[in-house]
PDB file of C-alpha atoms in Angstrom:
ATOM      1  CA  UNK A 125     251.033 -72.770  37.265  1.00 47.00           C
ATOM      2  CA  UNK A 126     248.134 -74.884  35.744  1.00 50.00           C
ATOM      3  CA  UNK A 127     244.676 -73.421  36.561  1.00 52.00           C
ATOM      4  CA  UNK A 128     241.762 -75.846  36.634  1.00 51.00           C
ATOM      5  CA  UNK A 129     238.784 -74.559  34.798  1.00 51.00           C
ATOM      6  CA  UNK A 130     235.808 -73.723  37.165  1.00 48.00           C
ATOM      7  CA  UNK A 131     233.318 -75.915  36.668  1.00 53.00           C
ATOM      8  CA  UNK A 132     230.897 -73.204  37.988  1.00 50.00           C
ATOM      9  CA  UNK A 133     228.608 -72.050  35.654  1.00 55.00           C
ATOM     10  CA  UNK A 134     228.553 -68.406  34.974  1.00 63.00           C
ATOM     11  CA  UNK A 135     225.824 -66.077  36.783  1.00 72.00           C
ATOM     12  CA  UNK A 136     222.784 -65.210  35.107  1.00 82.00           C
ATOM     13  CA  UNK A 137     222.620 -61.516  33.618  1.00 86.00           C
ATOM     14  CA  UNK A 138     219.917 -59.695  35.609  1.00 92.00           C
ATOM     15  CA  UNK A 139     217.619 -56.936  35.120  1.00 93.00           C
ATOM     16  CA  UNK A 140     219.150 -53.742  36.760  1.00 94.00           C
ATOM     17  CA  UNK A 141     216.200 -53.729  39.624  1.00 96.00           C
ATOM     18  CA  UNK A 142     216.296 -57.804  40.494  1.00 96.00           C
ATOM     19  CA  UNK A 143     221.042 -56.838  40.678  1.00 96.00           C
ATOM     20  CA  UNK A 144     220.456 -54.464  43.096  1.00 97.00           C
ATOM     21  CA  UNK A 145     217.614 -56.470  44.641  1.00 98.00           C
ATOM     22  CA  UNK A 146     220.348 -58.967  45.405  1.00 97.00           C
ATOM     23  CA  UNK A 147     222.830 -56.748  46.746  1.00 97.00           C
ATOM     24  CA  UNK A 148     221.126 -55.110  49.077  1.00 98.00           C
ATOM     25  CA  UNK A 149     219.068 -58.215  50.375  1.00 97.00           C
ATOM     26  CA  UNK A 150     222.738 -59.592  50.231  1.00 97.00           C
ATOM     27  CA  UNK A 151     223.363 -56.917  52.462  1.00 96.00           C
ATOM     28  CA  UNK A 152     220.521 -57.297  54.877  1.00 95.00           C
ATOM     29  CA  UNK A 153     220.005 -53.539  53.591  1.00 97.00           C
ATOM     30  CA  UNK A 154     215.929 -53.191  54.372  1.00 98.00           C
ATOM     31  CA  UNK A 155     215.910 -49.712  53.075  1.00 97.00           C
ATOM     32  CA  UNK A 156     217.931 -50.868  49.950  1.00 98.00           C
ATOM     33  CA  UNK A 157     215.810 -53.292  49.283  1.00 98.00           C
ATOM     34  CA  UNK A 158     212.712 -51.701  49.824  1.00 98.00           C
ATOM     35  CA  UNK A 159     214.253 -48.926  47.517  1.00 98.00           C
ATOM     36  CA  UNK A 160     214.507 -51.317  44.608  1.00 98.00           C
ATOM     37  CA  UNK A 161     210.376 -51.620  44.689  1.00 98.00           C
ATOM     38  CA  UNK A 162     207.343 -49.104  43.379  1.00 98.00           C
ATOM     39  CA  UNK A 163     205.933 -47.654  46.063  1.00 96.00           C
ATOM     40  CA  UNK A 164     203.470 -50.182  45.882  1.00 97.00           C
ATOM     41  CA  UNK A 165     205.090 -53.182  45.337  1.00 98.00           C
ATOM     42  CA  UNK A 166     204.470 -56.030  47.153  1.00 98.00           C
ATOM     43  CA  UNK A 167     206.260 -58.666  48.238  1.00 98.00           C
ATOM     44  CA  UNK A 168     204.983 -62.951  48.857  1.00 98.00           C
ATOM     45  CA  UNK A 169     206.683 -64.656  51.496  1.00 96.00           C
ATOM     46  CA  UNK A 170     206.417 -67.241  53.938  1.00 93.00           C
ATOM     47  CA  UNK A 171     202.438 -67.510  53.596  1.00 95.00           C
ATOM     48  CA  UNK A 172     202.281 -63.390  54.058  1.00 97.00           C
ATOM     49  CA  UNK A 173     202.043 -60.485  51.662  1.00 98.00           C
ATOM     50  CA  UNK A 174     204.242 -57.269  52.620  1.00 98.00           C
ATOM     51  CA  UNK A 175     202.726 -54.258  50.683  1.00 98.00           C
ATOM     52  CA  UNK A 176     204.645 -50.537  50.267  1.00 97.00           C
ATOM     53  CA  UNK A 177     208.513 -49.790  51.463  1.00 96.00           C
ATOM     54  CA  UNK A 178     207.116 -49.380  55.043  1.00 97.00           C
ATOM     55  CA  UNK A 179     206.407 -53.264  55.182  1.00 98.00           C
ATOM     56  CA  UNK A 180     209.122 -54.566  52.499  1.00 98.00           C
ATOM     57  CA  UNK A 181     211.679 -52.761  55.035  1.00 98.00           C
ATOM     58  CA  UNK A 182     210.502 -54.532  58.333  1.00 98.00           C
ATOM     59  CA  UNK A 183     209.985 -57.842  56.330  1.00 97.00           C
ATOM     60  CA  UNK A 184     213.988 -57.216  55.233  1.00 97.00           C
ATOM     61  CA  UNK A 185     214.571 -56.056  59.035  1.00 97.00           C
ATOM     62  CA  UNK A 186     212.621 -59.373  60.334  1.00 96.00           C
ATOM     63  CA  UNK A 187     213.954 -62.195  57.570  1.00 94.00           C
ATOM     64  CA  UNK A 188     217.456 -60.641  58.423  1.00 94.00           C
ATOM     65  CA  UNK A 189     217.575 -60.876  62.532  1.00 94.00           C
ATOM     66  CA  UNK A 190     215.498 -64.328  61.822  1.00 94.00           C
ATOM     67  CA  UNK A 191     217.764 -66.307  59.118  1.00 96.00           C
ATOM     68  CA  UNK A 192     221.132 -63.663  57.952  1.00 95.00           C
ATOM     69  CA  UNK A 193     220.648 -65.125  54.878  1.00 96.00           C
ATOM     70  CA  UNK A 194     222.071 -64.938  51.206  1.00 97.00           C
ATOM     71  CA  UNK A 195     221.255 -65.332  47.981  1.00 97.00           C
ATOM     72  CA  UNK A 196     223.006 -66.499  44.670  1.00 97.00           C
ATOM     73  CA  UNK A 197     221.593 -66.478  41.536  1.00 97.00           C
ATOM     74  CA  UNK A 198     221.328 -69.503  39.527  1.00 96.00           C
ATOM     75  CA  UNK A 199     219.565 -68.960  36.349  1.00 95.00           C
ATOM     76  CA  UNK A 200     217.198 -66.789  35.315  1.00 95.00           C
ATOM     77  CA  UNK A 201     213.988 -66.835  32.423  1.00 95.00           C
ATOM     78  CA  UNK A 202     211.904 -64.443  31.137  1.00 93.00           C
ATOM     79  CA  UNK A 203     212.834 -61.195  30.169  1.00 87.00           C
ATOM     80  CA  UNK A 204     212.539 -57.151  31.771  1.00 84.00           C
ATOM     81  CA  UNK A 205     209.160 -57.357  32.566  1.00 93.00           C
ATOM     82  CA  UNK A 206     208.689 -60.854  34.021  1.00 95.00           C
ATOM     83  CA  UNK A 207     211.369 -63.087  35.319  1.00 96.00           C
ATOM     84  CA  UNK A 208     212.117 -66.574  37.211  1.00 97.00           C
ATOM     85  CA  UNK A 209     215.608 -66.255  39.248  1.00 97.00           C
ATOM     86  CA  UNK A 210     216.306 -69.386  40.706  1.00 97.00           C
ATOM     87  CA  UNK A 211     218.951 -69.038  43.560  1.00 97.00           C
ATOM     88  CA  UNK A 212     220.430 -70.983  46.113  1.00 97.00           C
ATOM     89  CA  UNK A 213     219.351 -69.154  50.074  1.00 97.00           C
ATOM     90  CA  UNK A 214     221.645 -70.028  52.513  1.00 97.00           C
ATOM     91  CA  UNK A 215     221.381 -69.396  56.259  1.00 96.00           C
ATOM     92  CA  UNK A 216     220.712 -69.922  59.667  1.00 95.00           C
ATOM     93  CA  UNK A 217     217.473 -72.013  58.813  1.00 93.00           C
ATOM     94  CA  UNK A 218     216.532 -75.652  58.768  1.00 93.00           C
ATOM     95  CA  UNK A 219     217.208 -77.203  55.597  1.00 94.00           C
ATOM     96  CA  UNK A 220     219.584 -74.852  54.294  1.00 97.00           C
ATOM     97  CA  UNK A 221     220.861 -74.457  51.777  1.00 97.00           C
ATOM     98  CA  UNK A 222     218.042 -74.369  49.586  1.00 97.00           C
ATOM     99  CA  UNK A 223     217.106 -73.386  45.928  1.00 97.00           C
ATOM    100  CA  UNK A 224     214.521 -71.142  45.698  1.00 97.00           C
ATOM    101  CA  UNK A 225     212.441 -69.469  42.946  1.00 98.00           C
ATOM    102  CA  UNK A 226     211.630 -65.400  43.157  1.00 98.00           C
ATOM    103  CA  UNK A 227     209.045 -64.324  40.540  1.00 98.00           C
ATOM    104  CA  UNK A 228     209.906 -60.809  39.567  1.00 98.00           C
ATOM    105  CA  UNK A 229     206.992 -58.598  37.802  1.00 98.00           C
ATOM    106  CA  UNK A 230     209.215 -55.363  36.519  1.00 98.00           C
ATOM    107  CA  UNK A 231     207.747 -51.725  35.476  1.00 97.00           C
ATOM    108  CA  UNK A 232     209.595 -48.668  34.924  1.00 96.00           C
ATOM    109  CA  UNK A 233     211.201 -47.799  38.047  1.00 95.00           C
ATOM    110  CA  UNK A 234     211.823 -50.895  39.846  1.00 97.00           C
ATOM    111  CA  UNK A 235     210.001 -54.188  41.343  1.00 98.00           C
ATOM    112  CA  UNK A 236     206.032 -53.863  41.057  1.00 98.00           C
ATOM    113  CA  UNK A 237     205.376 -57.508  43.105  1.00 98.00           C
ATOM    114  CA  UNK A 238     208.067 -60.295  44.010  1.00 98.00           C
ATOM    115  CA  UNK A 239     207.004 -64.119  45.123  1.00 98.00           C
ATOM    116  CA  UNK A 240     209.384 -66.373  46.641  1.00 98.00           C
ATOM    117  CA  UNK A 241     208.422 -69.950  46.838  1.00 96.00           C
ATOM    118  CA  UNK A 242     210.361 -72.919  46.366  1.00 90.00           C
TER     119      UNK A 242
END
């Protein structure tokens, strides 16, 4: 049998802490995802800034009653301390799906701030 080559292209390599980022928002995991932050880290959403796991869990809790949404990666610049992912959200939200940017600052031990924006 003749297989026709995917015209797909192939998913961006990721940082460790952005992969498991997208699992467990993937997931709808809020203590996964708040697990792949510093304890400080912040996260930039929807006009509002979530700070510490505390608020990065019920902002994972809330965007994942609200929309069940998922992400896949797209491509990705920059390098382990800064990146762009671009990814395609899909969901239960007008407009979707959509391509979105998330602007990962990295430090030893996991996300220090993440912005999503389009």
């Amino acid at each position: 049998m003749n297989k026709k080559p995917s015209t797909l292209p192939p998913s961006p390599v990721l940082p460790s802490a952005v992969a498991a980022y997208i699992q467990a928002a993937n997931d709808q995991d809020a203590a996964g995802v708040a697990a792949c932050f510093v304890a400080d880290g912040t996260v930039r959403d929807e006009g509002a800034t979530r700070r510490g796991s505390a608020e990065i869990a019920a902002w994972v809790r809330d965007t994942a009653t609200r929309y069940q949404s998922t992400i896949e990666p797209l491509a990705m610049v920059g390098d382990d301390a800064q990146c762009e992912l671009s990814a395609v959200v899909s969901g239960n939200f007008p407009g979707s799906p959509v391509t979105l940017k998330f602007h990962f600052v990295l430090v030893p031990g996991g996300i220090a701030s993440l912005a999503i924006g389009a």
